[in-house]
Amino acid sequence: MSNPSHYLLLDRIEIENANAISSPLTYGFPAISGFLGAVHALNRKLVEAGISLDLSGVLIACHDIQVQRYRPHAYADYSFNQSRNPIKKDGKTASIIEEGKVHLTVSLVVEVSASRKEARDIDDDIDNIEERCRQIIFQQRMAGGSVRAIKQVCFFNTSDGEQIKRSLLPAFVLMDAKKDLVDITHTLQESNPEANSLDALIEVATLHHVPVDTKVSKSGWQTRSPKTGRGWLVPMPVGYQALNPKFDPGQLQNCRTVDYPSHYVEALYSLGKWLFPNRLPNDLSNCFWRYSQSDNLYLMTQTSNGLQGE
């Protein structure tokens, strides 16, 4: 990937009915691939419109989120709110299984790579390009949802990191917390040598209530979690791993496309961390999620070498 010449800020995108199910095991915030795919689609439509830009990495900041779920009382399990349409001719509900939905407001900062000539073209025609990006965003889906509003679209120089961070306030930025996952795994292995990364992921999603003696009463309760003191950690999918050798184009039946090779895959998981923009490093280059691919791994990572630390 070439060094970016600009950053493109898509500020306060309001998305309705985005996909809340990010993987077979996690739900809440949409999958990273939903935003990377939307930016890739934006890139292709800009090229079709005669605007030659290379959009690559994406920084994801969340301002507000409302998972469409319901529970009848405080001790009941949550269930997704789902509509019942269309109705069949006999008045009964059609057998359609809907996905979980979420309303959210996000800001995306996108790396823009351009040659010197293209960079000058951006500066000379910046208002037109920003308006074109705004129009395209309204015309496409994002993370499976519909875009209702967007506050502004604007370009920044790569040296304007502090200004970008101020523009994101107030929000939380999704960062890779792979190192925390490794540290928690090592901590678990001190008491259980057979513990692995999956055990660490389960522990992060678990609260342990331990009885302890207190000065007020002889019996009290203490809540313990391995992520205490490590920030706001969340399990999340970060890509896919192939389960079989690659099929040649057209070899796999009922495939969505016959133009590209195909793989059966399973989801890969790691830890993410929500950080306030003021805690981001001055160099934002490692805050952008990017695609990375090897023979059998398809990852979304924030490092220039996607296989680092795997």
Short mmCIF file of C-alpha atoms in Angstrom, two decimals:
data_model
loop_
_atom_site.label_atom_id
_atom_site.label_comp_id
_atom_site.label_asym_id
_atom_site.label_seq_id
_atom_site.Cartn_x
_atom_site.Cartn_y
_atom_site.Cartn_z
CA MET A 1 0.00 0.00 0.00
CA SER A 2 1.37 3.43 -0.93
CA ASN A 3 1.50 6.23 1.63
CA PRO A 4 -1.79 8.17 1.77
CA SER A 5 -1.83 11.70 0.41
CA HIS A 6 -5.10 12.71 2.14
CA TYR A 7 -7.62 11.54 4.68
CA LEU A 8 -11.33 11.56 3.78
CA LEU A 9 -13.68 12.16 6.72
CA LEU A 10 -17.25 10.86 6.40
CA ASP A 11 -18.63 12.63 9.44
CA ARG A 12 -21.66 11.48 11.49
CA ILE A 13 -23.22 8.95 9.14
CA GLU A 14 -26.64 7.99 10.51
CA ILE A 15 -27.43 4.39 9.52
CA GLU A 16 -30.81 2.74 10.01
CA ASN A 17 -31.36 -1.02 10.31
CA ALA A 18 -27.72 -2.06 9.91
CA ASN A 19 -26.86 -5.70 10.53
CA ALA A 20 -26.31 -6.21 14.26
CA ILE A 21 -25.05 -9.81 13.89
CA SER A 22 -21.32 -9.49 13.21
CA SER A 23 -20.50 -13.23 13.30
CA PRO A 24 -21.95 -16.60 14.35
CA LEU A 25 -20.94 -15.81 17.96
CA THR A 26 -21.12 -12.02 18.37
CA TYR A 27 -23.73 -9.30 17.93
CA GLY A 28 -24.21 -5.61 18.62
CA PHE A 29 -21.87 -3.49 16.52
CA PRO A 30 -21.76 -4.41 12.79
CA ALA A 31 -18.82 -6.37 11.41
CA ILE A 32 -15.76 -4.41 10.25
CA SER A 33 -16.22 -5.90 6.78
CA GLY A 34 -19.52 -4.00 6.49
CA PHE A 35 -17.67 -0.69 6.56
CA LEU A 36 -14.63 -1.78 4.55
CA GLY A 37 -17.00 -3.13 1.88
CA ALA A 38 -18.96 0.15 1.79
CA VAL A 39 -15.76 2.15 1.29
CA HIS A 40 -14.65 -0.26 -1.45
CA ALA A 41 -18.00 0.26 -3.20
CA LEU A 42 -17.57 4.03 -2.84
CA ASN A 43 -14.13 3.75 -4.42
CA ARG A 44 -15.45 1.85 -7.44
CA LYS A 45 -18.28 4.32 -8.01
CA LEU A 46 -15.88 7.27 -7.81
CA VAL A 47 -13.69 5.66 -10.47
CA GLU A 48 -16.77 5.10 -12.66
CA ALA A 49 -17.53 8.82 -12.24
CA GLY A 50 -14.05 9.72 -13.51
CA ILE A 51 -12.52 10.48 -10.08
CA SER A 52 -9.36 8.36 -9.84
CA LEU A 53 -8.75 7.89 -6.11
CA ASP A 54 -7.46 4.88 -4.21
CA LEU A 55 -9.39 4.44 -0.95
CA SER A 56 -7.83 1.87 1.37
CA GLY A 57 -7.70 1.85 5.18
CA VAL A 58 -10.73 2.84 7.29
CA LEU A 59 -10.78 4.26 10.83
CA ILE A 60 -14.12 3.50 12.53
CA ALA A 61 -15.58 5.76 15.23
CA CYS A 62 -18.98 5.19 16.83
CA HIS A 63 -20.98 8.11 18.27
CA ASP A 64 -24.28 6.42 19.09
CA ILE A 65 -25.74 2.92 18.82
CA GLN A 66 -29.21 1.48 19.50
CA VAL A 67 -29.54 -2.28 19.10
CA GLN A 68 -33.14 -3.11 18.19
CA ARG A 69 -33.81 -5.60 20.99
CA TYR A 70 -36.32 -6.15 23.77
CA ARG A 71 -36.73 -7.99 27.07
CA PRO A 72 -39.89 -8.08 29.18
CA HIS A 73 -38.08 -7.54 32.51
CA ALA A 74 -34.60 -6.99 33.91
CA TYR A 75 -33.85 -10.69 34.41
CA ALA A 76 -35.05 -11.93 31.03
CA ASP A 77 -32.92 -12.60 27.96
CA TYR A 78 -32.90 -10.08 25.14
CA SER A 79 -34.54 -10.88 21.82
CA PHE A 80 -34.32 -8.90 18.57
CA ASN A 81 -37.21 -6.72 17.49
CA GLN A 82 -38.39 -8.11 14.17
CA SER A 83 -41.11 -7.06 11.76
CA ARG A 84 -43.77 -9.43 10.45
CA ASN A 85 -44.04 -8.72 6.75
CA PRO A 86 -45.10 -9.56 4.19
CA ILE A 87 -48.35 -11.26 5.20
CA LYS A 88 -49.41 -14.23 3.10
CA LYS A 89 -52.79 -14.43 1.33
CA ASP A 90 -54.31 -16.35 4.24
CA GLY A 91 -53.25 -13.64 6.70
CA LYS A 92 -50.50 -15.70 8.31
CA THR A 93 -46.89 -14.57 8.77
CA ALA A 94 -44.46 -15.60 6.04
CA SER A 95 -41.65 -17.93 7.14
CA ILE A 96 -38.89 -15.32 6.81
CA ILE A 97 -36.06 -15.30 9.35
CA GLU A 98 -34.88 -11.73 9.78
CA GLU A 99 -31.49 -10.62 11.02
CA GLY A 100 -30.93 -8.49 14.11
CA LYS A 101 -30.93 -4.78 13.36
CA VAL A 102 -29.20 -1.75 14.86
CA HIS A 103 -29.46 2.01 14.41
CA LEU A 104 -26.13 3.79 14.79
CA THR A 105 -24.16 6.93 14.03
CA VAL A 106 -20.56 6.46 12.92
CA SER A 107 -17.74 8.51 11.44
CA LEU A 108 -15.28 6.96 9.01
CA VAL A 109 -11.83 8.31 8.22
CA VAL A 110 -10.52 6.83 4.97
CA GLU A 111 -6.97 6.75 3.66
CA VAL A 112 -6.73 8.30 0.18
CA SER A 113 -3.72 7.42 -1.97
CA ALA A 114 -3.08 9.54 -5.04
CA SER A 115 -0.21 10.55 -7.27
CA ARG A 116 1.12 14.09 -7.13
CA LYS A 117 -0.99 15.10 -10.11
CA GLU A 118 -4.11 13.45 -8.65
CA ALA A 119 -3.41 15.09 -5.27
CA ARG A 120 -3.29 18.48 -6.97
CA ASP A 121 -6.55 17.65 -8.75
CA ILE A 122 -8.16 16.90 -5.38
CA ASP A 123 -7.05 20.27 -4.01
CA ASP A 124 -8.25 22.11 -7.13
CA ASP A 125 -11.65 20.41 -7.29
CA ILE A 126 -12.16 19.50 -3.64
CA ASP A 127 -15.73 20.83 -3.30
CA ASN A 128 -16.98 18.83 -6.27
CA ILE A 129 -15.31 15.61 -5.08
CA GLU A 130 -16.69 16.01 -1.56
CA GLU A 131 -20.21 16.55 -2.90
CA ARG A 132 -19.89 13.53 -5.20
CA CYS A 133 -18.78 11.35 -2.28
CA ARG A 134 -21.75 12.60 -0.27
CA GLN A 135 -24.20 11.72 -3.06
CA ILE A 136 -22.77 8.21 -3.48
CA ILE A 137 -22.93 7.51 0.27
CA PHE A 138 -26.65 8.29 0.25
CA GLN A 139 -27.20 5.99 -2.75
CA GLN A 140 -25.63 2.85 -1.30
CA ARG A 141 -26.05 0.54 1.67
CA MET A 142 -23.62 0.56 4.59
CA ALA A 143 -23.19 -2.44 6.89
CA GLY A 144 -26.51 -3.70 5.51
CA GLY A 145 -28.38 -0.56 6.57
CA SER A 146 -29.74 2.57 4.92
CA VAL A 147 -27.96 5.91 5.24
CA ARG A 148 -30.39 8.53 6.58
CA ALA A 149 -28.08 11.50 7.05
CA ILE A 150 -24.46 12.58 6.96
CA LYS A 151 -23.16 15.74 8.61
CA GLN A 152 -20.27 16.49 6.25
CA VAL A 153 -17.69 15.04 3.89
CA CYS A 154 -14.27 16.69 3.89
CA PHE A 155 -10.62 16.04 3.08
CA PHE A 156 -7.71 16.49 5.47
CA ASN A 157 -3.98 16.47 4.93
CA THR A 158 -2.17 13.55 6.52
CA SER A 159 -0.47 16.01 8.89
CA ASP A 160 -3.83 17.06 10.39
CA GLY A 161 -4.06 14.16 12.85
CA GLU A 162 -4.96 16.32 15.85
CA GLN A 163 -7.68 18.13 13.90
CA ILE A 164 -9.16 14.79 12.81
CA LYS A 165 -9.25 13.55 16.39
CA ARG A 166 -11.05 16.71 17.48
CA SER A 167 -13.55 16.25 14.64
CA LEU A 168 -14.39 12.76 15.93
CA LEU A 169 -15.30 13.92 19.45
CA PRO A 170 -17.34 12.66 21.20
CA ALA A 171 -17.01 9.05 20.03
CA PHE A 172 -15.16 5.80 20.60
CA VAL A 173 -12.74 4.44 18.01
CA LEU A 174 -12.49 0.69 17.38
CA MET A 175 -8.90 -0.52 17.82
CA ASP A 176 -7.22 -3.90 17.60
CA ALA A 177 -6.52 -5.40 21.06
CA LYS A 178 -4.67 -8.53 19.97
CA LYS A 179 -1.92 -7.89 22.50
CA ASP A 180 -4.46 -7.85 25.35
CA LEU A 181 -5.80 -11.20 24.14
CA VAL A 182 -2.28 -12.68 24.23
CA ASP A 183 -1.64 -11.27 27.73
CA ILE A 184 -4.96 -12.59 29.10
CA THR A 185 -4.23 -16.01 27.58
CA HIS A 186 -0.83 -16.12 29.29
CA THR A 187 -2.45 -15.13 32.59
CA LEU A 188 -4.98 -17.97 32.31
CA GLN A 189 -2.22 -20.43 31.47
CA GLU A 190 -0.51 -19.69 34.78
CA SER A 191 -3.35 -21.48 36.58
CA ASN A 192 -4.40 -23.75 33.69
CA PRO A 193 -1.59 -24.72 31.27
CA GLU A 194 -4.16 -26.06 28.77
CA ALA A 195 -5.99 -22.71 28.42
CA ASN A 196 -6.00 -21.20 24.93
CA SER A 197 -7.13 -18.02 23.17
CA LEU A 198 -10.74 -19.24 22.98
CA ASP A 199 -10.80 -19.59 26.77
CA ALA A 200 -9.47 -16.03 27.00
CA LEU A 201 -12.27 -14.74 24.73
CA ILE A 202 -14.87 -16.47 26.88
CA GLU A 203 -13.30 -15.04 30.04
CA VAL A 204 -13.49 -11.51 28.63
CA ALA A 205 -17.26 -11.95 28.21
CA THR A 206 -17.64 -13.39 31.75
CA LEU A 207 -18.10 -11.74 35.15
CA HIS A 208 -17.06 -13.78 38.20
CA HIS A 209 -18.94 -12.99 41.42
CA VAL A 210 -16.81 -14.17 44.35
CA PRO A 211 -17.95 -14.15 48.03
CA VAL A 212 -15.58 -12.20 50.31
CA ASP A 213 -15.57 -10.99 53.91
CA THR A 214 -16.15 -7.27 54.40
CA LYS A 215 -16.00 -4.92 57.38
CA VAL A 216 -19.73 -4.22 57.12
CA SER A 217 -20.82 -7.86 57.05
CA LYS A 218 -19.19 -11.26 57.06
CA SER A 219 -20.51 -12.09 53.62
CA GLY A 220 -20.12 -9.87 50.59
CA TRP A 221 -19.56 -10.20 46.89
CA GLN A 222 -16.72 -9.06 44.67
CA THR A 223 -16.92 -8.93 40.89
CA ARG A 224 -13.80 -10.06 39.03
CA SER A 225 -12.97 -9.95 35.31
CA PRO A 226 -9.68 -10.50 33.44
CA LYS A 227 -10.25 -7.30 31.45
CA THR A 228 -10.31 -5.07 34.57
CA GLY A 229 -7.86 -2.22 34.06
CA ARG A 230 -7.40 -2.98 30.37
CA GLY A 231 -10.10 -0.67 28.98
CA TRP A 232 -13.29 -1.42 27.07
CA LEU A 233 -12.55 -4.81 25.48
CA VAL A 234 -14.99 -6.62 23.19
CA PRO A 235 -14.76 -9.94 21.30
CA MET A 236 -15.12 -9.46 17.56
CA PRO A 237 -14.56 -11.22 14.22
CA VAL A 238 -11.42 -10.16 12.35
CA GLY A 239 -11.62 -12.30 9.21
CA TYR A 240 -11.90 -15.83 7.87
CA GLN A 241 -9.80 -18.97 7.57
CA ALA A 242 -10.12 -21.36 4.65
CA LEU A 243 -11.38 -24.88 5.39
CA ASN A 244 -10.46 -26.50 2.09
CA PRO A 245 -8.23 -25.98 -0.98
CA LYS A 246 -9.34 -23.18 -3.26
CA PHE A 247 -11.90 -23.99 -5.95
CA ASP A 248 -11.25 -22.68 -9.45
CA PRO A 249 -13.75 -20.18 -10.93
CA GLY A 250 -16.98 -21.96 -11.89
CA GLN A 251 -16.01 -25.21 -10.13
CA LEU A 252 -18.18 -24.74 -7.01
CA GLN A 253 -21.89 -25.24 -7.66
CA ASN A 254 -24.46 -22.63 -6.57
CA CYS A 255 -21.70 -20.08 -5.98
CA ARG A 256 -22.63 -16.40 -6.09
CA THR A 257 -20.16 -15.72 -8.91
CA VAL A 258 -18.34 -17.86 -11.47
CA ASP A 259 -15.68 -15.22 -12.16
CA TYR A 260 -13.47 -15.75 -9.09
CA PRO A 261 -12.00 -18.66 -7.07
CA SER A 262 -14.02 -19.81 -4.04
CA HIS A 263 -13.33 -21.08 -0.52
CA TYR A 264 -15.32 -22.56 2.33
CA VAL A 265 -14.31 -20.52 5.37
CA GLU A 266 -14.95 -20.11 9.09
CA ALA A 267 -14.84 -16.91 11.13
CA LEU A 268 -11.73 -15.90 13.07
CA TYR A 269 -12.02 -13.99 16.35
CA SER A 270 -9.90 -11.59 18.33
CA LEU A 271 -10.35 -8.73 20.79
CA GLY A 272 -11.18 -5.13 19.97
CA LYS A 273 -10.91 -2.10 22.21
CA TRP A 274 -13.01 1.08 22.16
CA LEU A 275 -10.76 4.11 22.68
CA PHE A 276 -11.65 7.77 23.14
CA PRO A 277 -10.09 9.79 20.27
CA ASN A 278 -7.86 11.75 22.68
CA ARG A 279 -6.10 8.48 23.53
CA LEU A 280 -5.20 7.69 19.94
CA PRO A 281 -1.52 7.98 19.00
CA ASN A 282 -0.33 11.08 17.14
CA ASP A 283 0.48 8.87 14.16
CA LEU A 284 -2.89 7.56 12.99
CA SER A 285 -1.42 5.09 10.47
CA ASN A 286 -2.01 2.09 12.78
CA CYS A 287 -5.63 3.09 13.52
CA PHE A 288 -6.95 2.12 10.07
CA TRP A 289 -8.49 -1.28 9.34
CA ARG A 290 -7.23 -2.82 6.09
CA TYR A 291 -7.68 -6.07 4.17
CA SER A 292 -4.87 -8.61 4.35
CA GLN A 293 -4.71 -11.97 2.57
CA SER A 294 -2.48 -15.05 2.55
CA ASP A 295 -3.03 -18.52 1.10
CA ASN A 296 -5.69 -19.49 3.64
CA LEU A 297 -6.31 -16.37 5.76
CA TYR A 298 -8.52 -13.40 4.89
CA LEU A 299 -8.02 -10.81 7.62
CA MET A 300 -8.95 -7.28 8.59
CA THR A 301 -6.04 -5.80 10.50
CA GLN A 302 -4.59 -2.49 11.61
CA THR A 303 -0.96 -3.42 10.86
CA SER A 304 0.77 -2.98 7.52
CA ASN A 305 1.61 -6.70 7.69
CA GLY A 306 -1.72 -8.38 8.37
CA LEU A 307 -0.16 -11.66 9.55
CA GLN A 308 1.97 -10.02 12.23
CA GLY A 309 1.33 -11.57 15.61
CA GLU A 310 -1.11 -14.21 14.31
#
